[in-house]
Amino acid sequence: MTFIIAIDGPAAAGKGTLSRQIAELYGFHHLDTGLTYRATAKALLDAGLALNDEAVAERMAREVDLGGLDRDVLSRHEVGEAASKIAVMTPVRRALVQAQRDFSRREPGTVLDGRDIGTVVCPDAPVKLYVTASPEVRARRRHDEILAKGGSADFEAIFEDVKRRDERDMGRADSPLKPADDAHLLDTSEMSIEAAFQAARDIIDTALTRK
Ligand code: DC
């Protein structure tokens, strides 16, 4: 049987980097499930379609190709904003969760990161991590990341954006962001990504020996 690692947490908590590092270390397939919501939203934006029509959004969700998710294109801010709007729609979530579950069964193992992996997509995953950090720390990291890439960024605007995204992710009726009861909490507010990686490795290695 395949081995599933579920990683959830709010935006900009560092779970993307952590998930990629873990997948590489263990030789597992990785899926950033946020990209599936982003790809659905981008398909609607590209086609000039409304973001509030559930039936149309569901059709786009069913057509998302998990093999063709381009992180650079999909990481644009307006795509993220649109993604958070269609992520509240139950038919969209149902379609994407199905595709994500199919992916999670790949051998020899998978790492899925998102908001509802441990609670909804893969509730039986043997390892669940909930990676978080305070809104200030997450906004600061995002701000510094943009500056490091040579862009310009306004901390206050990013901070407000992080808080708004949290409200939307945690406040929606269908599959709100929350830690699964059996998730390990990793608060990276005062922890480097290296330390978080080490903590995650210890948890995963323990679970692998029990397999
Ligand atoms: O992590 P991200 O910013 O790429 O996610 C984009 C949007 O999709 C965000 O509003 C949260 C939502 N999302 C979700 O509802 N469930 C997931 N498993 C992953 C992302």
CSV table of C-alpha atoms and ligand atoms in Angstrom, one decimal:
chain,number,residue,atom,x,y,z
A,1,MET,CA,0.0,0.0,0.0
A,2,THR,CA,1.1,3.5,-0.7
A,3,PHE,CA,2.3,5.8,2.1
A,4,ILE,CA,0.5,9.2,2.3
A,5,ILE,CA,1.8,12.3,4.0
A,6,ALA,CA,-0.9,15.0,4.5
A,7,ILE,CA,0.4,18.6,5.0
A,8,ASP,CA,-2.1,21.4,5.8
A,9,GLY,CA,-1.9,24.9,7.0
A,10,PRO,CA,-2.6,28.6,6.1
A,11,ALA,CA,-1.1,30.5,3.2
A,12,ALA,CA,2.6,31.4,3.4
A,13,ALA,CA,3.3,29.2,6.4
A,14,GLY,CA,6.1,27.4,4.6
A,15,LYS,CA,4.3,24.2,3.8
A,16,GLY,CA,5.0,24.3,0.1
A,17,THR,CA,8.8,24.3,0.6
A,18,LEU,CA,8.6,21.7,3.3
A,19,SER,CA,6.4,19.5,1.2
A,20,ARG,CA,8.7,19.6,-1.8
A,21,GLN,CA,11.7,18.8,0.5
A,22,ILE,CA,10.0,15.9,2.1
A,23,ALA,CA,8.8,14.5,-1.2
A,24,GLU,CA,12.3,14.7,-2.6
A,25,LEU,CA,13.9,13.1,0.5
A,26,TYR,CA,11.6,10.1,0.5
A,27,GLY,CA,11.2,9.8,-3.3
A,28,PHE,CA,7.4,10.4,-3.1
A,29,HIS,CA,5.1,12.1,-5.6
A,30,HIS,CA,4.1,15.6,-4.6
A,31,LEU,CA,0.9,17.5,-5.2
A,32,ASP,CA,0.3,21.1,-4.2
A,33,THR,CA,-3.5,20.9,-4.1
A,34,GLY,CA,-3.8,24.7,-4.1
A,35,LEU,CA,-2.6,24.6,-7.7
A,36,THR,CA,-5.7,22.5,-8.7
A,37,TYR,CA,-7.9,25.3,-7.3
A,38,ARG,CA,-5.7,27.9,-9.0
A,39,ALA,CA,-5.8,26.0,-12.4
A,40,THR,CA,-9.6,25.9,-12.2
A,41,ALA,CA,-9.8,29.6,-11.5
A,42,LYS,CA,-7.3,30.5,-14.2
A,43,ALA,CA,-9.2,28.5,-16.8
A,44,LEU,CA,-12.3,30.6,-15.9
A,45,LEU,CA,-10.3,33.8,-16.1
A,46,ASP,CA,-8.7,32.9,-19.4
A,47,ALA,CA,-12.1,32.1,-20.9
A,48,GLY,CA,-13.6,35.3,-19.7
A,49,LEU,CA,-16.2,33.4,-17.6
A,50,ALA,CA,-17.8,34.6,-14.4
A,51,LEU,CA,-16.4,33.3,-11.1
A,52,ASN,CA,-19.7,32.8,-9.5
A,53,ASP,CA,-21.3,30.2,-11.7
A,54,GLU,CA,-21.0,26.9,-9.9
A,55,ALA,CA,-21.9,24.7,-12.8
A,56,VAL,CA,-19.3,26.3,-15.1
A,57,ALA,CA,-16.7,26.2,-12.4
A,58,GLU,CA,-17.4,22.5,-11.7
A,59,ARG,CA,-16.9,21.7,-15.4
A,60,MET,CA,-13.5,23.5,-15.4
A,61,ALA,CA,-12.5,21.6,-12.3
A,62,ARG,CA,-13.2,18.3,-13.9
A,63,GLU,CA,-10.9,19.3,-16.8
A,64,VAL,CA,-7.9,20.2,-14.7
A,65,ASP,CA,-4.9,18.2,-15.7
A,66,LEU,CA,-2.8,17.3,-12.7
A,67,GLY,CA,0.2,16.7,-14.9
A,68,GLY,CA,0.1,20.2,-16.4
A,69,LEU,CA,0.1,22.5,-13.3
A,70,ASP,CA,2.6,25.3,-13.9
A,71,ARG,CA,3.5,26.9,-10.5
A,72,ASP,CA,5.0,30.0,-12.0
A,73,VAL,CA,1.9,30.9,-14.0
A,74,LEU,CA,-0.5,29.9,-11.3
A,75,SER,CA,1.2,31.7,-8.5
A,76,ARG,CA,0.0,35.1,-9.7
A,77,HIS,CA,-1.9,37.1,-7.2
A,78,GLU,CA,-5.1,37.5,-9.2
A,79,VAL,CA,-5.2,33.8,-9.8
A,80,GLY,CA,-5.0,33.2,-6.0
A,81,GLU,CA,-7.8,35.7,-5.4
A,82,ALA,CA,-10.0,34.0,-7.9
A,83,ALA,CA,-9.0,30.5,-6.6
A,84,SER,CA,-10.2,31.4,-3.1
A,85,LYS,CA,-13.6,32.4,-4.5
A,86,ILE,CA,-14.2,29.1,-6.4
A,87,ALA,CA,-12.7,27.1,-3.5
A,88,VAL,CA,-15.9,27.7,-1.5
A,89,MET,CA,-18.1,25.9,-4.0
A,90,THR,CA,-19.0,22.3,-3.0
A,91,PRO,CA,-19.2,20.9,-6.6
A,92,VAL,CA,-15.8,22.3,-7.4
A,93,ARG,CA,-14.3,20.8,-4.3
A,94,ARG,CA,-15.9,17.4,-4.9
A,95,ALA,CA,-14.4,17.3,-8.4
A,96,LEU,CA,-10.9,18.3,-7.3
A,97,VAL,CA,-10.9,16.1,-4.2
A,98,GLN,CA,-11.7,13.1,-6.4
A,99,ALA,CA,-8.6,13.9,-8.6
A,100,GLN,CA,-6.5,14.5,-5.5
A,101,ARG,CA,-7.5,11.2,-3.9
A,102,ASP,CA,-6.6,9.4,-7.1
A,103,PHE,CA,-3.2,11.0,-7.1
A,104,SER,CA,-2.7,10.1,-3.4
A,105,ARG,CA,-2.7,6.4,-4.2
A,106,ARG,CA,0.4,6.5,-6.4
A,107,GLU,CA,3.2,4.2,-5.4
A,108,PRO,CA,5.5,4.2,-3.4
A,109,GLY,CA,4.1,7.2,-1.6
A,110,THR,CA,2.7,10.7,-1.9
A,111,VAL,CA,2.9,14.1,-0.2
A,112,LEU,CA,-0.2,16.3,-0.6
A,113,ASP,CA,-0.3,19.8,0.7
A,114,GLY,CA,-3.3,22.1,1.1
A,115,ARG,CA,-6.0,23.0,3.6
A,116,ASP,CA,-8.2,19.9,3.9
A,117,ILE,CA,-5.9,17.0,3.2
A,118,GLY,CA,-5.8,15.5,6.7
A,119,THR,CA,-9.5,16.3,7.4
A,120,VAL,CA,-11.2,15.5,4.1
A,121,VAL,CA,-9.0,14.3,1.2
A,122,CYS,CA,-6.9,11.7,3.0
A,123,PRO,CA,-8.4,11.3,6.5
A,124,ASP,CA,-6.6,7.9,6.8
A,125,ALA,CA,-3.1,9.3,6.0
A,126,PRO,CA,-0.5,7.8,8.5
A,127,VAL,CA,1.2,11.1,8.8
A,128,LYS,CA,-0.6,14.5,9.1
A,129,LEU,CA,1.3,17.7,9.7
A,130,TYR,CA,-0.3,21.1,10.3
A,131,VAL,CA,2.2,23.8,9.5
A,132,THR,CA,1.4,27.2,10.8
A,133,ALA,CA,3.0,30.5,11.8
A,134,SER,CA,1.5,33.8,13.1
A,135,PRO,CA,0.0,36.1,10.4
A,136,GLU,CA,2.7,38.7,11.1
A,137,VAL,CA,5.5,36.2,10.4
A,138,ARG,CA,3.8,34.8,7.3
A,139,ALA,CA,3.3,38.3,5.9
A,140,ARG,CA,6.9,39.2,6.7
A,141,ARG,CA,8.2,36.1,4.9
A,142,ARG,CA,6.1,36.8,1.8
A,143,HIS,CA,7.3,40.5,1.9
A,144,ASP,CA,10.9,39.5,2.1
A,145,GLU,CA,10.5,36.9,-0.6
A,146,ILE,CA,9.2,39.5,-3.1
A,147,LEU,CA,12.0,41.9,-2.2
A,148,ALA,CA,14.6,39.1,-2.7
A,149,LYS,CA,13.2,38.5,-6.2
A,150,GLY,CA,13.8,42.2,-6.9
A,151,GLY,CA,10.1,43.2,-6.7
A,152,SER,CA,8.5,45.9,-4.5
A,153,ALA,CA,6.1,45.1,-1.7
A,154,ASP,CA,4.1,46.9,0.9
A,155,PHE,CA,4.1,45.0,4.2
A,156,GLU,CA,0.8,46.4,5.5
A,157,ALA,CA,-1.0,45.4,2.3
A,158,ILE,CA,0.5,41.9,2.4
A,159,PHE,CA,-0.4,41.6,6.1
A,160,GLU,CA,-4.1,42.6,5.4
A,161,ASP,CA,-4.1,40.1,2.5
A,162,VAL,CA,-2.8,37.2,4.7
A,163,LYS,CA,-5.5,37.9,7.3
A,164,ARG,CA,-8.3,38.1,4.6
A,165,ARG,CA,-7.1,34.8,3.1
A,166,ASP,CA,-7.2,33.2,6.6
A,167,GLU,CA,-10.7,34.4,7.2
A,168,ARG,CA,-11.9,33.0,3.9
A,169,ASP,CA,-10.0,29.6,4.3
A,170,MET,CA,-11.0,29.1,7.9
A,171,GLY,CA,-14.5,30.6,7.7
A,172,ARG,CA,-16.0,28.7,4.7
A,173,ALA,CA,-18.7,26.2,5.3
A,174,ASP,CA,-17.3,23.3,3.2
A,175,SER,CA,-14.0,21.9,4.4
A,176,PRO,CA,-12.7,24.9,6.4
A,177,LEU,CA,-9.0,25.0,7.2
A,178,LYS,CA,-8.4,23.4,10.6
A,179,PRO,CA,-6.0,20.8,12.0
A,180,ALA,CA,-7.1,17.2,11.9
A,181,ASP,CA,-7.5,15.8,15.4
A,182,ASP,CA,-4.5,13.5,14.9
A,183,ALA,CA,-2.3,16.1,13.1
A,184,HIS,CA,1.2,17.1,14.5
A,185,LEU,CA,1.3,20.8,14.9
A,186,LEU,CA,4.4,22.6,13.5
A,187,ASP,CA,4.4,26.2,14.4
A,188,THR,CA,7.2,27.8,12.4
A,189,SER,CA,6.8,31.3,13.8
A,190,GLU,CA,10.1,31.0,15.6
A,191,MET,CA,11.5,28.0,13.8
A,192,SER,CA,13.7,28.0,10.7
A,193,ILE,CA,12.6,25.9,7.7
A,194,GLU,CA,15.5,23.6,8.4
A,195,ALA,CA,14.3,23.0,11.9
A,196,ALA,CA,10.8,22.4,10.7
A,197,PHE,CA,12.1,19.9,8.1
A,198,GLN,CA,14.0,18.0,10.8
A,199,ALA,CA,10.9,17.9,13.0
A,200,ALA,CA,8.9,16.6,10.1
A,201,ARG,CA,11.5,13.9,9.3
A,202,ASP,CA,11.4,12.6,12.8
A,203,ILE,CA,7.6,12.3,12.7
A,204,ILE,CA,7.7,10.6,9.3
A,205,ASP,CA,10.5,8.2,10.2
A,206,THR,CA,8.7,7.1,13.3
A,207,ALA,CA,5.5,6.4,11.2
A,208,LEU,CA,7.5,4.6,8.6
A,209,THR,CA,8.9,2.2,11.1
A,210,ARG,CA,5.4,1.3,12.2
A,211,LYS,CA,4.2,0.7,8.7
B,1,DC,O1,-2.4,27.5,-1.2
B,1,DC,P1,-2.9,28.3,-2.3
B,1,DC,O2,-2.7,29.8,-2.0
B,1,DC,O3,-2.2,28.0,-3.6
B,1,DC,O4,-4.4,28.0,-2.5
B,1,DC,C1,-5.2,28.7,-3.4
B,1,DC,C2,-6.7,28.7,-2.9
B,1,DC,O5,-7.2,27.4,-2.9
B,1,DC,C3,-6.8,29.2,-1.4
B,1,DC,O6,-7.8,30.1,-1.3
B,1,DC,C4,-7.1,28.0,-0.6
B,1,DC,C5,-7.7,27.1,-1.6
B,1,DC,N1,-7.4,25.7,-1.3
B,1,DC,C6,-8.4,24.9,-0.7
B,1,DC,O7,-9.5,25.4,-0.5
B,1,DC,N2,-8.1,23.6,-0.4
B,1,DC,C7,-6.9,23.1,-0.7
B,1,DC,N3,-6.7,21.8,-0.4
B,1,DC,C8,-5.9,23.8,-1.2
B,1,DC,C9,-6.2,25.2,-1.5
